[in-house]
């Protein structure tokens, strides 16, 4: 299982370090063979003494250069970071990244051998248009992405479930993941209001290879509890 925490624009350099100390100590005592990832804000990227993959929430498709406000490969290499979120719904819908921007970014970091957590997910109006429209929408978000890339992990995150407390039923998650698995033979995460109360049921689904957690990852006890839920599938 992969359990990933996306802090978004939360936490500081100091609180991230404290969090990583607690999480690192928890993981070193427990016997999980899961992959735990944390995506702190860019200002808190660093090396940590823990068995945790540190990834960046975003980066610009450049080594360095005149891109005010962005970070590139050089800033990630300083901390040996080679894991990146691409296509998150907040970058698509709030920050206006187009599929073209996303493909460009994907190809740049793929060429650098990055592990890429590539996010897809439908807004509510598409969801309400039925399952054909939904799958068509998701397929468009996969357009131009090398689905055979061995550094690829896909996260299915319905936009209407992110940060809202709403989640699709486990039957719906299973249905959509099964359909996606026909196209993508890579790990497939579910994201969208995952919390301690629903993590076990979601991770018990055969086509769910892990979860991407936003809000609930900010409380270390909740994130630890979600990690403990990986035991649900034998
Ligand atoms: C996310 O940001 O990827 C996410 C799934 O957020 P939340 O868990 O808060 O819905």
XYZ file of C-alpha atoms and ligand atoms in Angstrom:
244
model
C 0.000 0.000 0.000
C 0.996 3.574 -0.573
C -0.180 6.131 1.968
C 0.570 9.701 0.963
C 0.039 12.968 2.850
C -0.515 16.186 0.937
C -0.099 19.138 3.305
C -1.100 21.675 0.605
C -0.509 25.250 1.890
C -0.375 24.131 5.502
C 2.413 23.573 8.012
C 5.720 25.384 8.351
C 9.299 24.238 8.155
C 9.306 23.777 11.935
C 5.960 22.007 12.266
C 6.853 19.730 9.344
C 10.091 18.737 11.094
C 8.223 17.981 14.323
C 5.631 15.962 12.382
C 8.336 13.967 10.585
C 10.077 13.188 13.873
C 6.866 11.751 15.316
C 5.936 9.904 12.116
C 9.462 8.545 11.672
C 9.491 7.205 15.256
C 6.052 5.608 14.728
C 7.133 3.901 11.511
C 10.391 2.625 12.929
C 8.487 0.858 15.745
C 5.747 -0.557 13.531
C 6.143 -3.356 11.011
C 4.515 -1.824 7.951
C 5.836 -2.689 4.546
C 3.827 0.153 3.068
C 5.312 3.136 1.270
C 4.658 6.313 3.210
C 4.974 9.591 1.342
C 4.717 13.167 2.564
C 4.283 16.226 0.349
C 5.072 19.269 2.494
C 4.868 22.838 1.212
C 7.915 23.894 -0.829
C 9.348 25.931 2.054
C 9.529 22.817 4.226
C 11.264 20.529 1.709
C 14.296 19.021 3.374
C 16.029 15.760 4.247
C 14.500 13.849 7.161
C 15.896 10.981 9.130
C 12.946 8.646 8.542
C 11.811 5.944 6.152
C 9.429 8.303 4.390
C 9.424 9.424 0.772
C 9.423 13.207 0.586
C 7.820 14.649 -2.513
C 7.092 18.085 -3.909
C 3.509 19.268 -4.415
C 4.543 21.142 -7.523
C 7.542 22.192 -9.564
C 8.115 23.998 -12.831
C 9.426 22.101 -15.832
C 12.892 23.597 -15.698
C 16.261 23.006 -14.096
C 16.404 26.673 -13.040
C 15.827 30.060 -14.649
C 13.659 33.168 -14.616
C 10.329 31.773 -13.369
C 9.434 33.971 -10.434
C 7.730 32.117 -7.629
C 8.473 28.653 -8.989
C 10.915 25.944 -8.001
C 12.692 23.672 -10.465
C 14.892 20.632 -10.593
C 17.864 22.326 -8.962
C 15.873 23.172 -5.828
C 14.566 19.586 -5.597
C 17.972 18.013 -6.173
C 19.345 19.868 -3.155
C 17.284 17.491 -0.999
C 17.412 14.449 -3.336
C 13.712 14.828 -4.020
C 12.571 12.831 -7.012
C 8.855 12.449 -6.330
C 6.272 14.922 -7.559
C 2.499 15.437 -7.591
C 1.226 16.416 -11.033
C -2.318 17.256 -12.118
C -3.814 17.813 -8.662
C -7.319 19.252 -8.992
C -6.339 22.422 -7.141
C -3.614 23.052 -9.701
C -6.010 22.298 -12.544
C -9.086 24.147 -11.298
C -7.807 26.827 -8.916
C -4.436 27.623 -10.480
C -5.512 27.096 -14.066
C -3.075 24.447 -15.271
C -4.212 23.082 -18.609
C -3.790 19.510 -19.797
C -1.075 20.843 -22.111
C 0.828 22.400 -19.165
C 0.443 19.174 -17.272
C 1.691 16.990 -20.130
C 4.704 19.270 -20.533
C 5.490 19.026 -16.820
C 4.940 15.259 -16.827
C 7.298 14.733 -19.752
C 9.997 16.944 -18.258
C 10.031 15.140 -14.898
C 9.593 11.736 -16.516
C 12.779 12.438 -18.486
C 14.468 13.083 -15.126
C 13.268 9.697 -13.846
C 10.920 11.141 -11.239
C 8.253 9.129 -9.466
C 5.067 10.956 -10.481
C 1.781 10.806 -8.614
C -0.535 11.835 -11.408
C -3.957 13.021 -10.222
C -7.224 12.781 -12.106
C -10.807 13.338 -11.031
C -14.152 14.677 -12.178
C -16.122 17.708 -10.973
C -19.649 17.153 -9.662
C -21.463 18.129 -12.891
C -19.589 15.424 -14.783
C -20.341 12.934 -12.052
C -24.019 13.772 -12.386
C -23.915 13.239 -16.153
C -23.494 9.484 -15.755
C -20.755 6.897 -15.901
C -19.961 7.226 -19.632
C -19.359 10.977 -19.252
C -17.323 10.339 -16.134
C -15.007 7.802 -17.781
C -14.674 9.998 -20.856
C -13.608 12.911 -18.648
C -11.026 10.815 -16.829
C -9.699 9.469 -20.126
C -9.181 13.066 -21.328
C -7.112 13.738 -18.217
C -4.957 10.762 -19.126
C -4.496 12.060 -22.666
C -0.848 12.610 -23.537
C 0.403 10.859 -20.398
C 2.680 7.846 -20.827
C 0.674 5.248 -18.911
C 3.481 2.721 -19.341
C 5.970 4.904 -17.462
C 7.362 2.822 -14.620
C 7.607 5.816 -12.295
C 3.893 6.500 -12.639
C 1.379 6.243 -9.813
C -2.158 7.450 -10.565
C -4.434 8.992 -7.932
C -8.158 9.032 -8.647
C -9.561 11.993 -6.711
C -13.095 13.159 -7.484
C -12.991 16.974 -7.259
C -16.270 17.074 -5.329
C -14.792 14.770 -2.679
C -11.642 16.798 -2.032
C -11.814 18.633 1.267
C -15.604 18.315 1.451
C -16.098 15.329 3.740
C -18.029 13.640 0.907
C -16.828 10.401 -0.629
C -18.146 8.106 -3.329
C -19.528 4.814 -2.050
C -17.008 1.990 -1.878
C -18.972 0.311 -4.707
C -18.416 3.394 -6.865
C -14.714 3.588 -6.004
C -14.365 -0.083 -6.919
C -16.237 0.363 -10.197
C -14.157 3.357 -11.287
C -10.867 1.880 -10.132
C -11.643 -1.359 -11.962
C -12.355 0.594 -15.148
C -9.152 2.626 -14.726
C -7.128 -0.516 -14.063
C -8.043 -1.714 -17.543
C -6.134 1.295 -18.910
C -3.411 1.684 -16.315
C -1.275 -1.155 -15.063
C 0.340 1.034 -12.426
C -0.489 1.612 -8.737
C -3.822 3.394 -8.358
C -4.578 5.485 -5.282
C -7.896 6.878 -4.123
C -8.049 10.433 -2.743
C -10.858 12.666 -1.499
C -11.883 13.033 2.150
C -10.027 9.946 3.296
C -10.038 9.882 7.085
C -9.521 7.349 9.868
C -13.225 6.413 9.749
C -13.282 5.376 6.068
C -9.678 4.448 5.287
C -10.032 0.772 6.161
C -13.034 0.204 3.892
C -11.394 2.061 1.002
C -8.067 0.280 1.289
C -9.793 -3.091 1.544
C -10.953 -2.692 -2.092
C -9.030 -4.936 -4.456
C -8.234 -2.212 -7.006
C -7.103 0.380 -4.477
C -3.348 0.409 -3.996
C -3.299 3.192 -1.449
C -4.625 6.622 -0.570
C -3.694 10.258 -1.036
C -4.759 12.197 2.040
C -5.112 15.960 2.367
C -6.926 17.406 5.389
C -6.719 14.310 7.581
C -2.961 14.093 7.132
C -2.462 17.348 9.016
C -3.246 15.695 12.337
C -0.459 13.228 12.957
C -2.710 10.894 14.994
C -5.233 10.716 12.160
C -2.507 10.022 9.617
C -1.026 7.302 11.836
C -4.472 5.772 12.171
C -4.883 5.777 8.368
C -1.517 4.028 8.038
C -2.715 1.427 10.541
C -5.739 0.819 8.304
C -3.489 -0.699 5.628
C -3.746 -3.908 7.603
C -7.270 -4.346 6.229
C -6.129 -6.235 3.130
C -4.263 -9.475 3.537
C -5.983 16.004 -1.737
O -5.680 17.165 -1.592
O -5.383 15.319 -2.565
C -7.060 15.450 -0.934
C -7.449 14.244 -1.211
O -7.601 16.257 0.050
P -8.630 15.816 1.201
O -8.125 14.514 1.785
O -8.606 16.933 2.188
O -9.957 15.632 0.555
